[in-house]
PDB file of C-alpha atoms and ligand atoms in Angstrom:
ATOM      1  CA  MET O   1     139.659  78.281 165.616  1.00 95.00           C
ATOM      2  CA  ASN O   2     136.377  76.400 166.169  1.00 97.00           C
ATOM      3  CA  ILE O   3     136.194  73.337 163.974  1.00 98.00           C
ATOM      4  CA  LEU O   4     133.554  70.661 163.469  1.00 98.00           C
ATOM      5  CA  ILE O   5     134.499  67.411 161.767  1.00 98.00           C
ATOM      6  CA  LEU O   6     131.712  65.222 160.356  1.00 98.00           C
ATOM      7  CA  GLY O   7     131.870  61.780 158.801  1.00 97.00           C
ATOM      8  CA  PRO O   8     130.568  58.275 159.326  1.00 96.00           C
ATOM      9  CA  GLN O   9     132.186  55.808 161.698  1.00 92.00           C
ATOM     10  CA  GLY O  10     135.315  54.449 160.068  1.00 93.00           C
ATOM     11  CA  SER O  11     135.973  57.627 158.077  1.00 96.00           C
ATOM     12  CA  GLY O  12     139.069  58.437 160.161  1.00 96.00           C
ATOM     13  CA  LYS O  13     137.325  61.285 161.986  1.00 97.00           C
ATOM     14  CA  GLY O  14     138.856  60.537 165.403  1.00 97.00           C
ATOM     15  CA  THR O  15     142.385  60.176 164.022  1.00 97.00           C
ATOM     16  CA  GLN O  16     142.167  63.434 162.098  1.00 98.00           C
ATOM     17  CA  ALA O  17     140.514  65.326 164.967  1.00 98.00           C
ATOM     18  CA  LYS O  18     143.320  64.262 167.303  1.00 98.00           C
ATOM     19  CA  ARG O  19     145.951  65.520 164.836  1.00 98.00           C
ATOM     20  CA  ILE O  20     144.128  68.828 164.327  1.00 98.00           C
ATOM     21  CA  ALA O  21     143.998  69.349 168.101  1.00 98.00           C
ATOM     22  CA  VAL O  22     147.745  68.775 168.477  1.00 98.00           C
ATOM     23  CA  GLU O  23     148.797  70.783 165.413  1.00 97.00           C
ATOM     24  CA  TYR O  24     146.525  73.797 166.046  1.00 96.00           C
ATOM     25  CA  GLY O  25     146.496  73.766 169.861  1.00 96.00           C
ATOM     26  CA  VAL O  26     142.720  73.415 170.178  1.00 97.00           C
ATOM     27  CA  ALA O  27     140.749  71.138 172.497  1.00 98.00           C
ATOM     28  CA  HIS O  28     139.721  67.751 171.099  1.00 98.00           C
ATOM     29  CA  VAL O  29     136.107  67.357 172.149  1.00 98.00           C
ATOM     30  CA  ALA O  30     134.921  63.837 171.341  1.00 98.00           C
ATOM     31  CA  THR O  31     131.635  62.745 172.907  1.00 98.00           C
ATOM     32  CA  GLY O  32     132.296  59.056 172.123  1.00 97.00           C
ATOM     33  CA  ASN O  33     135.577  59.203 174.080  1.00 97.00           C
ATOM     34  CA  MET O  34     133.814  60.992 176.943  1.00 98.00           C
ATOM     35  CA  PHE O  35     131.136  58.286 177.097  1.00 97.00           C
ATOM     36  CA  ARG O  36     133.755  55.503 176.968  1.00 97.00           C
ATOM     37  CA  ALA O  37     135.668  57.194 179.813  1.00 97.00           C
ATOM     38  CA  ALA O  38     132.454  57.374 181.881  1.00 97.00           C
ATOM     39  CA  ILE O  39     131.824  53.671 181.248  1.00 97.00           C
ATOM     40  CA  ALA O  40     135.402  52.777 182.221  1.00 97.00           C
ATOM     41  CA  ALA O  41     135.093  54.855 185.409  1.00 98.00           C
ATOM     42  CA  GLY O  42     131.764  53.212 186.280  1.00 98.00           C
ATOM     43  CA  THR O  43     129.950  56.528 186.822  1.00 97.00           C
ATOM     44  CA  THR O  44     126.152  56.876 186.810  1.00 97.00           C
ATOM     45  CA  LEU O  45     126.390  58.316 183.296  1.00 96.00           C
ATOM     46  CA  GLY O  46     128.596  55.388 182.269  1.00 97.00           C
ATOM     47  CA  LEU O  47     126.068  52.844 183.517  1.00 98.00           C
ATOM     48  CA  GLN O  48     123.271  54.676 181.697  1.00 97.00           C
ATOM     49  CA  VAL O  49     125.012  54.858 178.324  1.00 98.00           C
ATOM     50  CA  GLN O  50     126.844  51.513 178.277  1.00 97.00           C
ATOM     51  CA  PRO O  51     124.027  49.485 176.611  1.00 97.00           C
ATOM     52  CA  LEU O  52     123.507  52.227 174.012  1.00 96.00           C
ATOM     53  CA  LEU O  53     127.165  52.288 172.942  1.00 95.00           C
ATOM     54  CA  ALA O  54     127.257  48.485 172.928  1.00 93.00           C
ATOM     55  CA  SER O  55     124.316  48.348 170.508  1.00 92.00           C
ATOM     56  CA  GLY O  56     125.312  51.307 168.315  1.00 92.00           C
ATOM     57  CA  GLN O  57     122.327  53.450 169.300  1.00 95.00           C
ATOM     58  CA  LEU O  58     122.596  57.134 170.152  1.00 97.00           C
ATOM     59  CA  VAL O  59     122.711  58.430 173.690  1.00 98.00           C
ATOM     60  CA  PRO O  60     119.629  60.653 174.321  1.00 97.00           C
ATOM     61  CA  ASP O  61     120.090  64.287 173.269  1.00 97.00           C
ATOM     62  CA  ASP O  62     119.597  65.734 176.776  1.00 95.00           C
ATOM     63  CA  LEU O  63     122.455  63.698 178.246  1.00 95.00           C
ATOM     64  CA  THR O  64     124.766  64.452 175.330  1.00 97.00           C
ATOM     65  CA  ILE O  65     123.954  68.154 175.253  1.00 96.00           C
ATOM     66  CA  GLY O  66     124.520  68.503 179.004  1.00 94.00           C
ATOM     67  CA  LEU O  67     127.928  66.921 178.628  1.00 95.00           C
ATOM     68  CA  ILE O  68     128.957  69.204 175.748  1.00 95.00           C
ATOM     69  CA  ARG O  69     127.642  72.350 177.394  1.00 93.00           C
ATOM     70  CA  ALA O  70     129.931  71.746 180.378  1.00 93.00           C
ATOM     71  CA  ARG O  71     132.878  70.647 178.243  1.00 95.00           C
ATOM     72  CA  LEU O  72     132.901  73.736 176.004  1.00 94.00           C
ATOM     73  CA  GLN O  73     133.162  75.938 179.094  1.00 92.00           C
ATOM     74  CA  GLU O  74     136.372  74.313 180.270  1.00 94.00           C
ATOM     75  CA  ASP O  75     139.522  76.419 180.019  1.00 94.00           C
ATOM     76  CA  ASP O  76     141.207  74.469 177.237  1.00 94.00           C
ATOM     77  CA  ALA O  77     138.199  74.960 174.937  1.00 94.00           C
ATOM     78  CA  LEU O  78     138.074  78.737 175.280  1.00 91.00           C
ATOM     79  CA  ASP O  79     140.648  79.359 172.557  1.00 90.00           C
ATOM     80  CA  GLY O  80     139.182  76.868 170.158  1.00 96.00           C
ATOM     81  CA  PHE O  81     138.059  73.287 169.747  1.00 98.00           C
ATOM     82  CA  VAL O  82     137.587  70.506 167.273  1.00 98.00           C
ATOM     83  CA  LEU O  83     134.246  68.790 167.761  1.00 98.00           C
ATOM     84  CA  ASP O  84     134.350  65.076 166.905  1.00 98.00           C
ATOM     85  CA  GLY O  85     131.161  63.010 167.146  1.00 98.00           C
ATOM     86  CA  PHE O  86     128.896  65.906 168.121  1.00 98.00           C
ATOM     87  CA  PRO O  87     126.394  67.077 166.873  1.00 98.00           C
ATOM     88  CA  ARG O  88     124.932  63.838 165.557  1.00 98.00           C
ATOM     89  CA  THR O  89     121.256  64.854 165.424  1.00 98.00           C
ATOM     90  CA  MET O  90     119.454  67.976 164.215  1.00 98.00           C
ATOM     91  CA  ALA O  91     118.321  68.699 167.789  1.00 98.00           C
ATOM     92  CA  GLN O  92     121.973  68.666 168.909  1.00 98.00           C
ATOM     93  CA  ALA O  93     123.005  70.899 165.990  1.00 98.00           C
ATOM     94  CA  GLU O  94     120.320  73.450 166.833  1.00 98.00           C
ATOM     95  CA  VAL O  95     121.386  73.547 170.477  1.00 97.00           C
ATOM     96  CA  LEU O  96     125.052  73.889 169.485  1.00 97.00           C
ATOM     97  CA  ASP O  97     124.323  76.769 167.102  1.00 97.00           C
ATOM     98  CA  ALA O  98     122.320  78.573 169.794  1.00 97.00           C
ATOM     99  CA  MET O  99     124.941  77.861 172.459  1.00 94.00           C
ATOM    100  CA  LEU O 100     127.739  79.289 170.309  1.00 95.00           C
ATOM    101  CA  ALA O 101     125.688  82.304 169.232  1.00 95.00           C
ATOM    102  CA  GLY O 102     124.926  82.949 172.907  1.00 92.00           C
ATOM    103  CA  ILE O 103     128.609  83.264 173.763  1.00 89.00           C
ATOM    104  CA  GLY O 104     129.512  85.165 170.598  1.00 91.00           C
ATOM    105  CA  ARG O 105     131.326  82.267 168.958  1.00 92.00           C
ATOM    106  CA  ARG O 106     130.725  80.290 165.815  1.00 94.00           C
ATOM    107  CA  LEU O 107     132.052  77.372 163.830  1.00 97.00           C
ATOM    108  CA  ASP O 108     134.813  78.657 161.538  1.00 97.00           C
ATOM    109  CA  VAL O 109     134.717  75.579 159.346  1.00 98.00           C
ATOM    110  CA  VAL O 110     132.894  72.269 159.064  1.00 98.00           C
ATOM    111  CA  LEU O 111     134.962  69.459 157.561  1.00 98.00           C
ATOM    112  CA  GLU O 112     133.001  66.631 155.917  1.00 98.00           C
ATOM    113  CA  LEU O 113     135.016  63.452 155.427  1.00 98.00           C
ATOM    114  CA  LEU O 114     133.882  61.955 152.105  1.00 98.00           C
ATOM    115  CA  ILE O 115     134.131  58.172 151.914  1.00 97.00           C
ATOM    116  CA  ALA O 116     132.162  55.204 150.542  1.00 96.00           C
ATOM    117  CA  GLU O 117     130.247  53.238 153.144  1.00 93.00           C
ATOM    118  CA  GLU O 118     131.870  49.910 152.093  1.00 94.00           C
ATOM    119  CA  ILE O 119     135.294  51.310 152.962  1.00 95.00           C
ATOM    120  CA  CYS O 120     134.052  52.434 156.388  1.00 94.00           C
ATOM    121  CA  VAL O 121     132.739  48.927 157.046  1.00 93.00           C
ATOM    122  CA  GLU O 122     136.063  47.330 156.050  1.00 91.00           C
ATOM    123  CA  ARG O 123     138.006  49.740 158.261  1.00 91.00           C
ATOM    124  CA  MET O 124     135.725  49.190 161.251  1.00 89.00           C
ATOM    125  CA  LEU O 125     136.014  45.416 160.932  1.00 89.00           C
ATOM    126  CA  GLY O 126     139.803  45.820 160.827  1.00 88.00           C
ATOM    127  CA  ARG O 127     139.725  48.048 163.895  1.00 81.00           C
ATOM    128  CA  ALA O 128     137.533  45.504 165.723  1.00 78.00           C
ATOM    129  CA  ARG O 129     140.182  42.823 165.138  1.00 79.00           C
ATOM    130  CA  GLU O 130     143.032  45.099 166.252  1.00 82.00           C
ATOM    131  CA  GLU O 131     141.513  46.978 169.188  1.00 78.00           C
ATOM    132  CA  GLY O 132     138.674  44.707 170.239  1.00 71.00           C
ATOM    133  CA  ARG O 133     136.237  47.627 170.373  1.00 70.00           C
ATOM    134  CA  GLY O 134     132.928  46.070 171.469  1.00 67.00           C
ATOM    135  CA  ASP O 135     130.851  48.246 169.136  1.00 74.00           C
ATOM    136  CA  ASP O 136     132.669  47.084 165.984  1.00 80.00           C
ATOM    137  CA  THR O 137     130.795  43.804 165.353  1.00 87.00           C
ATOM    138  CA  PRO O 138     129.079  43.512 161.913  1.00 89.00           C
ATOM    139  CA  GLU O 139     125.596  43.966 163.438  1.00 90.00           C
ATOM    140  CA  VAL O 140     126.566  47.000 165.478  1.00 90.00           C
ATOM    141  CA  ILE O 141     128.483  48.514 162.535  1.00 92.00           C
ATOM    142  CA  ALA O 142     125.358  48.213 160.371  1.00 92.00           C
ATOM    143  CA  ALA O 143     123.259  49.790 163.137  1.00 93.00           C
ATOM    144  CA  ARG O 144     125.675  52.696 163.537  1.00 93.00           C
ATOM    145  CA  LEU O 145     125.770  53.425 159.807  1.00 95.00           C
ATOM    146  CA  GLU O 146     121.970  53.322 159.671  1.00 95.00           C
ATOM    147  CA  VAL O 147     121.815  55.796 162.566  1.00 96.00           C
ATOM    148  CA  TYR O 148     124.321  58.012 160.706  1.00 97.00           C
ATOM    149  CA  ARG O 149     122.201  58.020 157.548  1.00 96.00           C
ATOM    150  CA  ARG O 150     118.981  58.738 159.425  1.00 97.00           C
ATOM    151  CA  GLU O 151     120.137  61.197 162.114  1.00 98.00           C
ATOM    152  CA  THR O 152     123.459  62.711 161.043  1.00 98.00           C
ATOM    153  CA  VAL O 153     123.176  63.175 157.260  1.00 98.00           C
ATOM    154  CA  PRO O 154     120.561  65.916 157.920  1.00 98.00           C
ATOM    155  CA  VAL O 155     123.175  67.597 160.150  1.00 98.00           C
ATOM    156  CA  VAL O 156     125.654  67.526 157.235  1.00 98.00           C
ATOM    157  CA  GLU O 157     123.031  69.153 154.991  1.00 98.00           C
ATOM    158  CA  HIS O 158     122.265  71.756 157.687  1.00 98.00           C
ATOM    159  CA  TYR O 159     125.922  72.852 157.770  1.00 98.00           C
ATOM    160  CA  ARG O 160     126.295  72.633 153.980  1.00 98.00           C
ATOM    161  CA  ALA O 161     123.623  75.323 153.792  1.00 97.00           C
ATOM    162  CA  THR O 162     125.765  77.669 155.929  1.00 95.00           C
ATOM    163  CA  GLY O 163     128.452  77.777 153.217  1.00 94.00           C
ATOM    164  CA  ARG O 164     131.154  76.881 155.733  1.00 96.00           C
ATOM    165  CA  LEU O 165     131.284  73.161 154.945  1.00 98.00           C
ATOM    166  CA  VAL O 166     134.297  71.806 153.053  1.00 98.00           C
ATOM    167  CA  GLY O 167     134.477  68.240 151.704  1.00 98.00           C
ATOM    168  CA  ILE O 168     137.681  66.300 152.385  1.00 98.00           C
ATOM    169  CA  ARG O 169     138.516  63.215 150.312  1.00 97.00           C
ATOM    170  CA  ALA O 170     138.959  60.647 153.073  1.00 97.00           C
ATOM    171  CA  GLU O 171     139.595  57.427 151.121  1.00 97.00           C
ATOM    172  CA  ARG O 172     143.345  57.981 151.274  1.00 96.00           C
ATOM    173  CA  THR O 173     146.141  57.553 153.795  1.00 96.00           C
ATOM    174  CA  PRO O 174     145.841  59.451 157.095  1.00 97.00           C
ATOM    175  CA  ASP O 175     148.802  61.670 156.079  1.00 98.00           C
ATOM    176  CA  GLU O 176     147.213  62.591 152.744  1.00 98.00           C
ATOM    177  CA  VAL O 177     143.884  63.353 154.392  1.00 98.00           C
ATOM    178  CA  PHE O 178     145.598  65.488 157.040  1.00 98.00           C
ATOM    179  CA  ALA O 179     147.505  67.439 154.363  1.00 98.00           C
ATOM    180  CA  GLU O 180     144.213  68.351 152.680  1.00 98.00           C
ATOM    181  CA  ILE O 181     142.752  69.373 156.043  1.00 98.00           C
ATOM    182  CA  GLN O 182     145.788  71.603 156.693  1.00 98.00           C
ATOM    183  CA  ASP O 183     145.334  73.299 153.293  1.00 98.00           C
ATOM    184  CA  THR O 184     141.695  73.915 154.127  1.00 98.00           C
ATOM    185  CA  LEU O 185     142.434  75.286 157.609  1.00 98.00           C
ATOM    186  CA  GLU O 186     145.096  77.626 156.189  1.00 97.00           C
ATOM    187  CA  GLN O 187     142.516  79.084 153.803  1.00 96.00           C
ATOM    188  CA  VAL O 188     140.076  79.487 156.678  1.00 95.00           C
ATOM    189  CA  GLU O 189     142.723  81.296 158.765  1.00 91.00           C
ATOM    190  CA  GLU O 190     143.505  83.630 155.864  1.00 91.00           C
ATOM    191  CA  ARG O 191     139.826  84.453 155.459  1.00 85.00           C
ATOM    192  CA  ALA O 192     139.423  85.189 159.191  1.00 77.00           C
TER     193      ALA O 192
HETATM  194  P1  LIG F   1     132.048  57.533 168.485  1.00 62.77           P
HETATM  195  O1  LIG F   1     133.276  57.181 169.243  1.00 62.77           O
HETATM  196  O2  LIG F   1     131.971  58.982 168.132  1.00 62.77           O
HETATM  197  O3  LIG F   1     131.823  56.642 167.299  1.00 62.77           O
HETATM  198  O4  LIG F   1     130.817  57.281 169.483  1.00 62.77           O
HETATM  199  C1  LIG F   1     130.575  56.014 170.052  1.00 62.77           C
HETATM  200  C2  LIG F   1     129.143  55.930 170.556  1.00 62.77           C
HETATM  201  O5  LIG F   1     128.919  56.932 171.561  1.00 62.77           O
HETATM  202  C3  LIG F   1     128.053  56.165 169.533  1.00 62.77           C
HETATM  203  O6  LIG F   1     127.769  55.006 168.772  1.00 62.77           O
HETATM  204  C4  LIG F   1     126.886  56.587 170.422  1.00 62.77           C
HETATM  205  O7  LIG F   1     126.341  55.479 171.089  1.00 62.77           O
HETATM  206  C5  LIG F   1     127.576  57.437 171.472  1.00 62.77           C
HETATM  207  N1  LIG F   1     127.682  58.859 171.057  1.00 62.77           N
HETATM  208  C6  LIG F   1     128.828  59.556 170.780  1.00 62.77           C
HETATM  209  N2  LIG F   1     128.550  60.822 170.449  1.00 62.77           N
HETATM  210  C7  LIG F   1     127.206  60.950 170.507  1.00 62.77           C
HETATM  211  C8  LIG F   1     126.288  62.008 170.246  1.00 62.77           C
HETATM  212  N3  LIG F   1     126.719  63.224 169.836  1.00 62.77           N
HETATM  213  N4  LIG F   1     124.964  61.775 170.427  1.00 62.77           N
HETATM  214  C9  LIG F   1     124.517  60.578 170.827  1.00 62.77           C
HETATM  215  N5  LIG F   1     125.315  59.521 171.065  1.00 62.77           N
HETATM  216  C10 LIG F   1     126.649  59.693 170.910  1.00 62.77           C
END
């Protein structure tokens, strides 16, 4: 199954994507994690993207697309994947659609985590205190949500138009959200 999960920062996207990957045996493909790993390893890519992550700005499309193109060809992604944090811009979405069409694959379902922005902000501030993530300061949180509204909401609308987008009520506990995702994925499997 090829799954895309969309939602603003703080919506629980990463947590849910990780659970989907484990439960359904698909690859968890998270560009944010890949960039953080590159930064931690001190690679050329890491050095390039570090200031962008620190300020909440997007990494340029060409770098991000190159990374994803290679990642989706790895063995563990051949049977299915859950995309988390990509695509974040319309240019990325168009490349993804073309890339999948080119290899005869498609997104089976697009999950949209529905949540009020104030709750995302509260959660991110909580996460900043617990994990010390450098991009969870109030200024950077505001910047990231602004980027989401400007660049990623059009991506949500693009996938809504395909008829394969399903809204998931994300203002609840992680277990409740995951139960709704499981119901949705079961319906998708039955349809397939
Ligand atoms: P995330 O962990 O998904 O919240 O991503 C953390 C940061 O990585 C973002 O704020 C961006 O700076 C960068 N990033 C992750 N995914 C993408 C993407 N698809 N396009 C551009 N930048 C990205």
